[in-house]
Amino acid sequence: MKILALECSATAASAALCENGKIISSSFVNIKLTHSQTLLPMVQNTLSAAKCDINEVEGVAVSSGPGSFTGVRIGISAAKGIAAPGGLPCVGVSTLLSMAYNLVGTDCTACAVMDARCGQLYNAIFDITDGRITRICDDRAVTCEELEKEIKKMSQNTDKRVIIVGDGTNVFLPFVCDLPGVLPACEALRYQNAVSVALAADEMFKNGETVTPDGLLPVYLRLPQAQRELKLKKEGIV
């Protein structure tokens, strides 16, 4: 099965083509350009490099959040636009789960973090053993201090390395850099990537966890900033 995967939940953006669990082509950029400008040209380049026509794609995957509200919406909209004409099955992949797939070849505890601003992180924790990923907690928004306490306890009760992965690594690492067995993922494996979205999606397609293009929805763990500020004003806090 040929799966086209998209990722633009943060600053980086990427596209990947996967067939039966094997990545056959991908494109990645990590520059501050609008994803609406970069994503579809990368899709075209990814398909062209694999000599694959868009009509040969059998399923579409996209990181559905958490992440930048604008980025997630662009990714979801692009996935819908690609899948809708042919009624292709779709999967929305947790951005945090996809980052655990960056480390799938390493036995460890993967602590996926994204900078959620306002002193918070988007986070989920996964066990990786023999190439199998097991979720330890749900996707959530937490403070660095809350996650620090959890990782400190975890590092004391396991022999496994705890690897921090995601674009929130530089924000969170100072809180745990002195803990034994806790380390950051290398730069090459740190950021959100459509390759990992495709690998996660391959499992989801096999398990029948698909939706129609209309059923593909973003997942937000917090209200957008404008709505949060409006809520605070109504409550008389600001």
Coordinates of N, CA and C in Angstrom, one line a residue:
M1 N 0.8 -1.2 0.0 CA 0.0 0.0 0.0 C 0.9 1.3 0.0
K2 N 0.6 2.2 -0.9 CA 1.4 3.4 -1.0 C 0.7 4.5 -0.2
I3 N 1.4 5.0 0.8 CA 0.9 6.0 1.7 C 1.6 7.3 1.5
L4 N 0.9 8.4 1.3 CA 1.5 9.7 1.2 C 1.4 10.4 2.6
A5 N 2.4 10.8 3.3 CA 2.4 11.4 4.6 C 2.8 12.8 4.6
L6 N 2.2 13.7 5.4 CA 2.5 15.1 5.5 C 2.8 15.5 6.9
E7 N 3.7 16.4 7.1 CA 4.0 16.9 8.4 C 4.3 18.4 8.4
C8 N 3.5 19.2 9.1 CA 3.8 20.7 9.2 C 3.3 21.2 10.5
S9 N 3.4 20.5 11.5 CA 2.8 20.9 12.8 C 3.7 22.0 13.6
A10 N 4.9 22.2 13.1 CA 5.7 23.2 13.7 C 6.6 24.0 12.6
T11 N 7.8 24.4 12.9 CA 8.6 25.1 12.0 C 9.0 24.3 10.8
A12 N 9.4 23.1 11.0 CA 9.8 22.2 9.9 C 8.5 21.7 9.2
A13 N 8.7 21.3 7.9 CA 7.7 20.8 7.1 C 8.3 19.7 6.2
S14 N 7.5 18.6 6.0 CA 8.0 17.5 5.2 C 6.9 16.7 4.6
A15 N 7.3 15.9 3.6 CA 6.4 15.0 2.9 C 7.2 13.7 2.7
A16 N 6.5 12.5 2.7 CA 7.1 11.2 2.5 C 6.2 10.3 1.8
L17 N 6.7 9.4 1.1 CA 5.9 8.3 0.4 C 6.4 7.0 0.9
C18 N 5.5 6.2 1.4 CA 5.8 4.9 2.0 C 5.1 3.8 1.3
E19 N 5.7 2.7 1.1 CA 5.0 1.5 0.4 C 5.3 0.3 1.3
N20 N 4.3 -0.3 1.8 CA 4.4 -1.5 2.6 C 5.5 -1.4 3.7
G21 N 5.4 -0.2 4.4 CA 6.4 0.0 5.5 C 7.7 0.4 5.2
K22 N 8.0 0.7 3.9 CA 9.3 1.1 3.4 C 9.2 2.5 2.8
I23 N 10.1 3.4 3.3 CA 10.1 4.8 2.8 C 10.8 4.8 1.5
I24 N 10.1 5.3 0.4 CA 10.7 5.3 -0.9 C 11.1 6.7 -1.4
S25 N 10.6 7.7 -0.7 CA 10.9 9.1 -1.1 C 10.5 10.0 0.0
S26 N 11.2 11.1 0.2 CA 10.8 12.1 1.2 C 11.5 13.4 0.9
S27 N 10.8 14.5 1.4 CA 11.4 15.9 1.3 C 11.2 16.5 2.7
F28 N 12.2 17.4 3.1 CA 12.2 18.0 4.4 C 12.8 19.4 4.3
V29 N 12.1 20.4 4.9 CA 12.7 21.7 5.1 C 12.5 22.2 6.5
N30 N 13.5 22.9 7.0 CA 13.3 23.5 8.4 C 13.7 24.9 8.4
I31 N 13.0 25.7 7.6 CA 13.2 27.1 7.5 C 11.8 27.8 7.7
K32 N 11.9 29.1 8.1 CA 10.7 29.8 8.5 C 9.9 30.4 7.3
L33 N 9.4 29.4 6.5 CA 8.5 29.8 5.4 C 7.1 29.3 5.7
T34 N 6.2 30.0 5.1 CA 4.8 29.6 5.3 C 4.6 28.2 4.7
H35 N 4.0 27.3 5.5 CA 3.8 25.9 5.1 C 2.9 25.8 3.8
S36 N 2.0 26.8 3.7 CA 1.1 26.8 2.5 C 2.0 27.0 1.2
Q37 N 3.2 27.6 1.4 CA 4.1 27.8 0.3 C 4.9 26.6 0.0
T38 N 5.3 25.8 1.0 CA 6.3 24.8 0.9 C 5.7 23.4 0.8
L39 N 4.5 23.1 1.4 CA 4.1 21.7 1.6 C 3.7 21.1 0.2
L40 N 2.9 21.7 -0.6 CA 2.4 21.0 -1.8 C 3.6 20.9 -2.8
P41 N 4.5 21.9 -3.0 CA 5.7 21.6 -3.8 C 6.5 20.4 -3.3
M42 N 6.6 20.3 -2.0 CA 7.3 19.1 -1.5 C 6.6 17.8 -1.8
V43 N 5.3 17.8 -1.8 CA 4.5 16.6 -2.2 C 4.8 16.3 -3.6
Q44 N 4.8 17.3 -4.5 CA 5.1 17.0 -5.9 C 6.5 16.5 -6.1
N45 N 7.5 17.1 -5.4 CA 8.8 16.6 -5.5 C 9.0 15.2 -5.0
T46 N 8.3 14.9 -3.9 CA 8.4 13.5 -3.3 C 7.8 12.5 -4.3
L47 N 6.7 12.8 -4.9 CA 6.1 11.9 -5.8 C 7.0 11.7 -7.1
S48 N 7.5 12.9 -7.6 CA 8.3 12.8 -8.8 C 9.6 12.0 -8.6
A49 N 10.2 12.2 -7.4 CA 11.4 11.5 -7.1 C 11.2 10.0 -7.1
A50 N 10.0 9.5 -6.7 CA 9.6 8.1 -6.6 C 9.0 7.6 -7.9
K51 N 8.9 8.5 -8.9 CA 8.2 8.2 -10.2 C 6.8 7.7 -9.9
C52 N 6.1 8.3 -9.0 CA 4.8 7.9 -8.6 C 3.8 9.0 -9.0
D53 N 2.7 8.6 -9.7 CA 1.7 9.5 -10.0 C 0.7 9.6 -8.8
I54 N 0.1 10.8 -8.6 CA -0.8 11.0 -7.4 C -1.9 10.0 -7.4
N55 N -2.3 9.5 -8.6 CA -3.4 8.5 -8.7 C -3.0 7.1 -8.2
E56 N -1.7 6.9 -8.0 CA -1.2 5.6 -7.5 C -1.2 5.6 -5.9
V57 N -1.4 6.8 -5.3 CA -1.4 6.9 -3.8 C -2.7 6.2 -3.4
E58 N -2.6 5.3 -2.3 CA -3.7 4.6 -1.9 C -4.2 5.0 -0.5
G59 N -3.5 5.9 0.2 CA -3.9 6.4 1.5 C -3.1 7.6 1.8
V60 N -3.7 8.5 2.6 CA -3.0 9.8 3.0 C -3.0 9.8 4.5
A61 N -1.8 10.2 5.0 CA -1.6 10.4 6.5 C -1.1 11.8 6.7
V62 N -1.4 12.3 7.9 CA -1.0 13.7 8.3 C -0.8 13.8 9.8
S63 N 0.2 14.5 10.3 CA 0.2 14.8 11.7 C -0.9 15.7 12.0
S64 N -1.8 15.2 12.9 CA -3.0 16.0 13.2 C -3.0 16.8 14.5
G65 N -1.8 16.9 15.1 CA -1.6 17.7 16.3 C -1.2 16.8 17.5
P66 N -0.8 17.4 18.5 CA -0.8 18.9 18.8 C 0.3 19.6 18.0
G67 N 0.3 20.9 18.0 CA 1.3 21.7 17.3 C 0.8 23.1 17.1
S68 N 1.4 23.8 16.2 CA 1.0 25.1 15.8 C -0.4 25.0 15.2
F69 N -1.3 25.9 15.7 CA -2.7 25.8 15.2 C -2.7 26.0 13.7
T70 N -2.0 27.0 13.2 CA -1.9 27.3 11.8 C -1.3 26.1 11.0
G71 N -0.2 25.6 11.5 CA 0.5 24.5 10.8 C -0.4 23.3 10.7
V72 N -1.0 22.9 11.8 CA -1.9 21.7 11.9 C -3.0 21.9 10.9
R73 N -3.6 23.1 10.9 CA -4.8 23.3 9.9 C -4.3 23.2 8.5
I74 N -3.1 23.7 8.2 CA -2.6 23.6 6.8 C -2.4 22.2 6.4
G75 N -1.8 21.4 7.3 CA -1.6 20.0 7.0 C -2.9 19.2 6.8
I76 N -3.8 19.4 7.7 CA -5.1 18.7 7.6 C -5.8 19.1 6.3
S77 N -5.8 20.4 6.0 CA -6.5 20.9 4.7 C -5.8 20.3 3.5
A78 N -4.5 20.2 3.5 CA -3.8 19.7 2.3 C -4.1 18.2 2.2
A79 N -4.1 17.5 3.3 CA -4.4 16.0 3.3 C -5.8 15.8 2.7
K80 N -6.8 16.6 3.2 CA -8.2 16.5 2.7 C -8.2 16.7 1.2
G81 N -7.5 17.8 0.8 CA -7.6 18.1 -0.6 C -7.0 17.0 -1.5
I82 N -6.0 16.4 -1.0 CA -5.3 15.3 -1.8 C -6.2 14.0 -1.8
A83 N -6.8 13.7 -0.7 CA -7.6 12.5 -0.5 C -9.0 12.5 -1.1
A84 N -9.6 13.7 -1.0 CA -11.0 13.8 -1.3 C -11.4 13.4 -2.7
P85 N -10.7 13.8 -3.8 CA -11.1 13.5 -5.1 C -11.3 12.0 -5.4
G86 N -10.4 11.2 -4.8 CA -10.4 9.7 -5.0 C -11.1 9.0 -3.8
G87 N -11.5 9.8 -2.8 CA -12.1 9.1 -1.6 C -11.1 8.2 -0.9
L88 N -9.9 8.7 -0.8 CA -8.8 7.8 -0.2 C -9.0 7.7 1.3
P89 N -8.7 6.6 1.9 CA -8.7 6.5 3.4 C -7.6 7.4 3.9
C90 N -7.8 7.9 5.1 CA -6.9 8.8 5.8 C -6.6 8.4 7.2
V91 N -5.5 8.8 7.7 CA -5.3 8.6 9.2 C -4.6 9.9 9.7
G92 N -5.1 10.4 10.8 CA -4.4 11.5 11.5 C -3.5 10.9 12.6
V93 N -2.3 11.2 12.5 CA -1.3 10.7 13.4 C -0.9 11.7 14.5
S94 N -0.9 11.3 15.7 CA -0.4 12.2 16.8 C 1.0 12.7 16.5
T95 N 1.2 14.0 16.5 CA 2.5 14.5 16.3 C 3.5 13.9 17.3
L96 N 3.1 13.7 18.5 CA 4.0 13.2 19.6 C 4.3 11.7 19.3
L97 N 3.3 11.0 18.9 CA 3.6 9.6 18.5 C 4.6 9.5 17.4
S98 N 4.4 10.3 16.4 CA 5.3 10.3 15.2 C 6.7 10.5 15.6
M99 N 7.0 11.4 16.6 CA 8.3 11.7 17.0 C 8.9 10.5 17.8
A100 N 8.1 9.7 18.4 CA 8.6 8.4 19.0 C 9.2 7.5 17.9
Y101 N 8.6 7.5 16.7 CA 9.0 6.7 15.6 C 10.4 7.2 15.1
N102 N 10.8 8.4 15.4 CA 12.2 8.8 15.1 C 13.2 7.9 15.8
L103 N 12.8 7.3 16.9 CA 13.7 6.6 17.8 C 13.4 5.1 17.8
V104 N 12.6 4.6 16.8 CA 12.1 3.3 16.8 C 13.2 2.2 16.8
G105 N 14.4 2.5 16.4 CA 15.5 1.6 16.3 C 16.3 1.5 17.6
T106 N 15.9 2.3 18.6 CA 16.7 2.3 19.9 C 15.8 2.0 21.1
D107 N 16.2 1.0 21.9 CA 15.5 0.7 23.1 C 15.7 1.8 24.1
C108 N 14.6 2.4 24.5 CA 14.6 3.6 25.3 C 13.2 4.0 25.8
T109 N 13.2 5.0 26.7 CA 11.9 5.7 27.0 C 12.0 7.0 26.2
A110 N 11.1 7.2 25.3 CA 11.0 8.4 24.5 C 10.1 9.4 25.1
C111 N 10.7 10.5 25.4 CA 9.9 11.7 26.0 C 9.8 12.7 24.9
A112 N 8.6 12.7 24.2 CA 8.4 13.6 23.1 C 7.9 15.0 23.6
V113 N 8.5 16.0 23.2 CA 8.2 17.4 23.7 C 8.1 18.4 22.6
M114 N 7.1 19.2 22.6 CA 6.9 20.3 21.7 C 6.7 21.6 22.5
D115 N 7.3 22.7 22.1 CA 7.2 24.0 22.8 C 5.7 24.5 22.6
A116 N 4.9 24.5 23.6 CA 3.6 25.0 23.5 C 3.4 26.4 23.9
R117 N 4.6 27.1 24.2 CA 4.6 28.5 24.6 C 3.9 28.6 26.0
C118 N 3.9 29.8 26.5 CA 3.2 30.2 27.7 C 3.7 29.3 28.9
G119 N 5.0 28.8 28.8 CA 5.5 28.0 29.9 C 5.1 26.6 29.9
Q120 N 4.5 26.1 28.8 CA 4.1 24.7 28.7 C 4.7 24.0 27.6
L121 N 4.6 22.6 27.7 CA 5.1 21.7 26.7 C 3.9 20.8 26.3
Y122 N 3.8 20.5 25.0 CA 3.0 19.3 24.6 C 3.9 18.1 24.8
N123 N 3.3 17.1 25.4 CA 4.2 16.0 25.8 C 3.4 14.6 25.8
A124 N 4.2 13.6 25.4 CA 3.7 12.2 25.6 C 5.0 11.4 25.8
I125 N 4.8 10.3 26.5 CA 6.0 9.4 26.8 C 5.7 8.0 26.3
F126 N 6.7 7.4 25.7 CA 6.5 6.0 25.1 C 7.7 5.1 25.5
D127 N 7.4 3.9 25.6 CA 8.4 2.8 25.8 C 8.7 2.3 24.4
I128 N 10.0 2.1 24.1 CA 10.4 1.5 22.9 C 11.3 0.3 23.2
T129 N 10.8 -0.9 22.8 CA 11.5 -2.1 23.1 C 11.5 -3.0 21.8
D130 N 12.6 -3.4 21.3 CA 12.7 -4.3 20.2 C 11.9 -3.8 19.0
G131 N 11.9 -2.5 18.8 CA 11.2 -1.9 17.7 C 9.7 -1.7 17.8
R132 N 9.2 -2.0 19.0 CA 7.8 -1.8 19.3 C 7.6 -0.6 20.2
I133 N 6.6 0.2 19.9 CA 6.3 1.4 20.6 C 5.1 1.2 21.4
T134 N 5.2 1.5 22.7 CA 4.0 1.4 23.6 C 3.8 2.7 24.3
R135 N 2.6 3.2 24.2 CA 2.3 4.5 24.8 C 2.2 4.4 26.3
I136 N 2.9 5.3 27.1 CA 2.9 5.3 28.5 C 1.8 6.3 29.1
C137 N 1.6 7.4 28.3 CA 0.6 8.4 28.8 C 0.0 9.1 27.5
D138 N -1.2 9.6 27.8 CA -1.8 10.3 26.7 C -1.1 11.6 26.3
D139 N -1.4 12.1 25.1 CA -0.9 13.5 24.7 C -1.5 14.5 25.7
R140 N -0.7 15.4 26.1 CA -1.1 16.4 27.1 C -0.3 17.7 27.1
A141 N -0.8 18.7 27.7 CA 0.0 20.0 27.9 C 0.4 20.0 29.4
V142 N 1.7 20.2 29.6 CA 2.2 20.2 31.0 C 3.3 21.3 31.1
T143 N 3.6 21.7 32.3 CA 4.7 22.7 32.5 C 6.0 21.9 32.6
C144 N 7.1 22.6 32.3 CA 8.4 22.0 32.4 C 8.7 21.4 33.8
E145 N 8.2 22.1 34.8 CA 8.4 21.7 36.2 C 7.7 20.4 36.5
E146 N 6.5 20.3 35.9 CA 5.7 19.1 36.2 C 6.3 17.9 35.5
L147 N 6.8 18.1 34.2 CA 7.4 17.0 33.5 C 8.8 16.7 34.1
E148 N 9.5 17.6 34.6 CA 10.8 17.4 35.3 C 10.6 16.4 36.4
K149 N 9.6 16.6 37.3 CA 9.4 15.7 38.4 C 9.1 14.3 37.9
E150 N 8.4 14.1 36.8 CA 8.0 12.8 36.3 C 9.2 12.1 35.7
I151 N 10.0 12.9 35.0 CA 11.2 12.3 34.3 C 12.2 11.9 35.4
K152 N 12.4 12.7 36.4 CA 13.3 12.4 37.5 C 12.9 11.1 38.2
K153 N 11.7 10.9 38.5 CA 11.2 9.7 39.1 C 11.4 8.5 38.2
M154 N 11.1 8.7 36.9 CA 11.3 7.7 35.9 C 12.7 7.2 35.7
S155 N 13.7 8.2 35.7 CA 15.1 7.9 35.5 C 15.6 7.1 36.7
Q156 N 15.0 7.3 37.9 CA 15.5 6.6 39.1 C 14.9 5.1 39.2
N157 N 13.9 4.8 38.3 CA 13.2 3.5 38.4 C 13.4 2.7 37.2
T158 N 14.3 3.1 36.3 CA 14.5 2.3 35.1 C 15.9 2.3 34.7
D159 N 16.3 1.2 34.0 CA 17.7 1.1 33.5 C 17.8 1.7 32.1
K160 N 16.6 1.9 31.5 CA 16.6 2.4 30.1 C 16.9 3.9 30.1
R161 N 17.6 4.3 29.0 CA 17.8 5.7 28.8 C 16.5 6.4 28.5
V162 N 16.4 7.6 29.0 CA 15.3 8.5 28.6 C 15.8 9.5 27.6
I163 N 15.2 9.4 26.4 CA 15.7 10.3 25.3 C 14.6 11.3 25.0
I164 N 15.0 12.6 25.1 CA 14.2 13.7 24.8 C 14.2 14.0 23.3
V165 N 13.0 14.0 22.7 CA 12.9 14.2 21.3 C 11.8 15.2 21.0
G166 N 12.0 16.0 20.0 CA 11.1 17.0 19.5 C 11.6 18.4 19.5
D167 N 10.9 19.3 19.0 CA 11.4 20.7 18.8 C 11.3 21.4 20.2
G168 N 10.8 20.8 21.2 CA 10.8 21.4 22.5 C 12.0 21.0 23.4
T169 N 12.9 20.2 22.7 CA 14.1 19.7 23.5 C 14.9 20.8 24.1
N170 N 15.2 21.8 23.4 CA 16.1 22.9 24.0 C 15.4 23.6 25.1
V171 N 14.0 23.6 25.1 CA 13.3 24.3 26.2 C 13.3 23.4 27.4
F172 N 13.2 22.1 27.2 CA 13.0 21.3 28.4 C 14.3 20.7 28.9
L173 N 15.3 20.5 28.1 CA 16.6 19.9 28.5 C 17.2 20.5 29.7
P174 N 17.3 21.8 29.8 CA 17.9 22.4 31.0 C 17.3 21.9 32.3
F175 N 16.1 21.5 32.3 CA 15.4 21.0 33.5 C 15.9 19.6 33.9
V176 N 16.4 18.8 33.0 CA 16.7 17.4 33.3 C 18.1 17.0 32.8
C177 N 18.9 17.9 32.4 CA 20.2 17.6 31.8 C 21.2 17.0 32.8
D178 N 21.0 17.2 34.1 CA 21.9 16.6 35.1 C 21.4 15.3 35.6
L179 N 20.3 14.8 35.1 CA 19.7 13.5 35.6 C 20.5 12.4 34.8
P180 N 20.9 11.3 35.6 CA 21.6 10.2 34.9 C 20.7 9.5 33.9
G181 N 21.2 9.1 32.8 CA 20.5 8.4 31.8 C 19.5 9.2 31.0
V182 N 19.5 10.5 31.2 CA 18.6 11.3 30.4 C 19.4 12.1 29.4
L183 N 19.1 12.1 28.1 CA 19.8 12.8 27.1 C 18.9 13.2 25.9
P184 N 19.4 14.1 25.1 CA 18.6 14.6 24.0 C 18.8 13.7 22.8
A185 N 17.8 13.6 21.9 CA 18.0 12.9 20.6 C 19.0 13.7 19.8
C186 N 19.8 13.1 19.0 CA 20.7 13.8 18.1 C 19.9 14.7 17.1
E187 N 20.5 15.7 16.6 CA 19.8 16.7 15.8 C 19.1 16.0 14.6
A188 N 19.7 15.0 14.0 CA 19.2 14.4 12.8 C 17.9 13.6 13.1
L189 N 17.6 13.3 14.4 CA 16.4 12.5 14.7 C 15.5 13.3 15.6
R190 N 15.8 14.6 15.8 CA 15.0 15.4 16.8 C 13.7 15.9 16.4
Y191 N 13.6 16.3 15.1 CA 12.4 17.1 14.7 C 11.3 16.2 14.1
Q192 N 10.1 16.8 14.1 CA 9.0 16.2 13.4 C 9.3 15.9 12.0
N193 N 8.9 14.8 11.5 CA 9.2 14.4 10.1 C 8.2 13.5 9.5
A194 N 7.8 13.7 8.3 CA 6.8 12.9 7.6 C 7.2 11.5 7.5
V195 N 8.5 11.2 7.5 CA 9.0 9.8 7.4 C 8.4 9.0 8.6
S196 N 8.5 9.6 9.8 CA 7.9 9.0 11.0 C 6.4 9.0 11.0
V197 N 5.8 10.0 10.5 CA 4.3 10.0 10.3 C 3.9 8.8 9.4
A198 N 4.7 8.6 8.3 CA 4.4 7.5 7.4 C 4.5 6.1 8.1
L199 N 5.6 6.0 8.9 CA 5.8 4.7 9.6 C 4.7 4.4 10.6
A200 N 4.3 5.5 11.4 CA 3.2 5.3 12.3 C 1.9 5.0 11.6
A201 N 1.7 5.7 10.5 CA 0.4 5.5 9.7 C 0.3 4.1 9.1
D202 N 1.5 3.6 8.7 CA 1.5 2.2 8.1 C 0.8 1.2 9.1
E203 N 1.2 1.4 10.4 CA 0.6 0.5 11.4 C -0.9 0.8 11.6
M204 N -1.3 2.0 11.5 CA -2.7 2.4 11.7 C -3.5 1.9 10.6
F205 N -3.0 2.0 9.3 CA -3.7 1.4 8.2 C -3.9 -0.1 8.3
K206 N -2.8 -0.8 8.8 CA -2.9 -2.2 8.9 C -4.0 -2.6 10.0
N207 N -4.2 -1.7 11.0 CA -5.1 -2.0 12.0 C -6.5 -1.4 11.7
G208 N -6.7 -0.9 10.5 CA -8.0 -0.4 10.2 C -8.4 0.9 10.8
E209 N -7.4 1.7 11.3 CA -7.7 2.9 12.1 C -7.8 4.1 11.1
T210 N -8.7 4.0 10.1 CA -8.8 5.0 9.1 C -10.1 5.8 9.2
V211 N -10.1 7.0 8.6 CA -11.3 7.8 8.5 C -11.4 8.3 7.0
T212 N -12.6 8.8 6.7 CA -12.8 9.4 5.4 C -12.1 10.8 5.4
P213 N -11.9 11.4 4.2 CA -11.3 12.7 4.2 C -12.1 13.7 5.0
D214 N -13.4 13.6 5.0 CA -14.3 14.5 5.8 C -14.1 14.3 7.3
G215 N -13.7 13.0 7.7 CA -13.5 12.7 9.1 C -12.1 13.0 9.6
L216 N -11.3 13.6 8.8 CA -9.9 13.9 9.2 C -10.0 15.3 9.9
L217 N -9.7 15.3 11.2 CA -9.8 16.5 12.0 C -8.5 16.8 12.8
P218 N -8.3 18.1 13.1 CA -7.1 18.5 13.9 C -7.4 18.1 15.4
V219 N -6.3 17.9 16.1 CA -6.4 17.6 17.6 C -5.6 18.7 18.3
Y220 N -6.4 19.5 19.1 CA -5.8 20.6 19.8 C -5.9 20.2 21.3
L221 N -4.8 20.5 22.0 CA -4.8 20.2 23.5 C -5.1 21.5 24.3
R222 N -5.1 22.6 23.6 CA -5.4 23.9 24.2 C -6.2 24.7 23.3
L223 N -6.9 25.7 23.8 CA -7.6 26.7 22.9 C -6.5 27.5 22.2
P224 N -6.8 28.0 21.0 CA -5.9 29.0 20.4 C -5.7 30.2 21.3
Q225 N -4.6 30.9 21.1 CA -4.2 32.0 21.9 C -5.3 33.1 22.0
A226 N -5.9 33.4 20.8 CA -6.9 34.4 20.8 C -8.1 34.1 21.7
Q227 N -8.5 32.8 21.6 CA -9.6 32.3 22.4 C -9.2 32.3 23.9
R228 N -8.0 31.9 24.2 CA -7.5 31.9 25.6 C -7.6 33.4 26.2
E229 N -7.1 34.3 25.4 CA -7.1 35.7 25.9 C -8.5 36.2 26.0
L230 N -9.4 35.9 25.1 CA -10.8 36.3 25.2 C -11.4 35.7 26.5
K231 N -11.1 34.4 26.8 CA -11.7 33.8 28.0 C -11.2 34.5 29.2
L232 N -9.9 34.9 29.3 CA -9.4 35.6 30.4 C -10.0 36.9 30.6
K233 N -10.3 37.6 29.5 CA -10.9 38.9 29.6 C -12.3 38.8 30.2
K234 N -13.0 37.8 29.7 CA -14.4 37.5 30.2 C -14.4 37.2 31.7
E235 N -13.3 36.6 32.1 CA -13.2 36.2 33.5 C -12.7 37.3 34.4
G236 N -12.3 38.5 33.7 CA -11.8 39.6 34.4 C -10.4 39.5 34.9
I237 N -9.6 38.5 34.3 CA -8.3 38.3 34.7 C -7.3 39.2 34.0
V238 N -7.6 39.6 32.8 CA -6.8 40.6 32.1 C -7.6 41.8 31.6

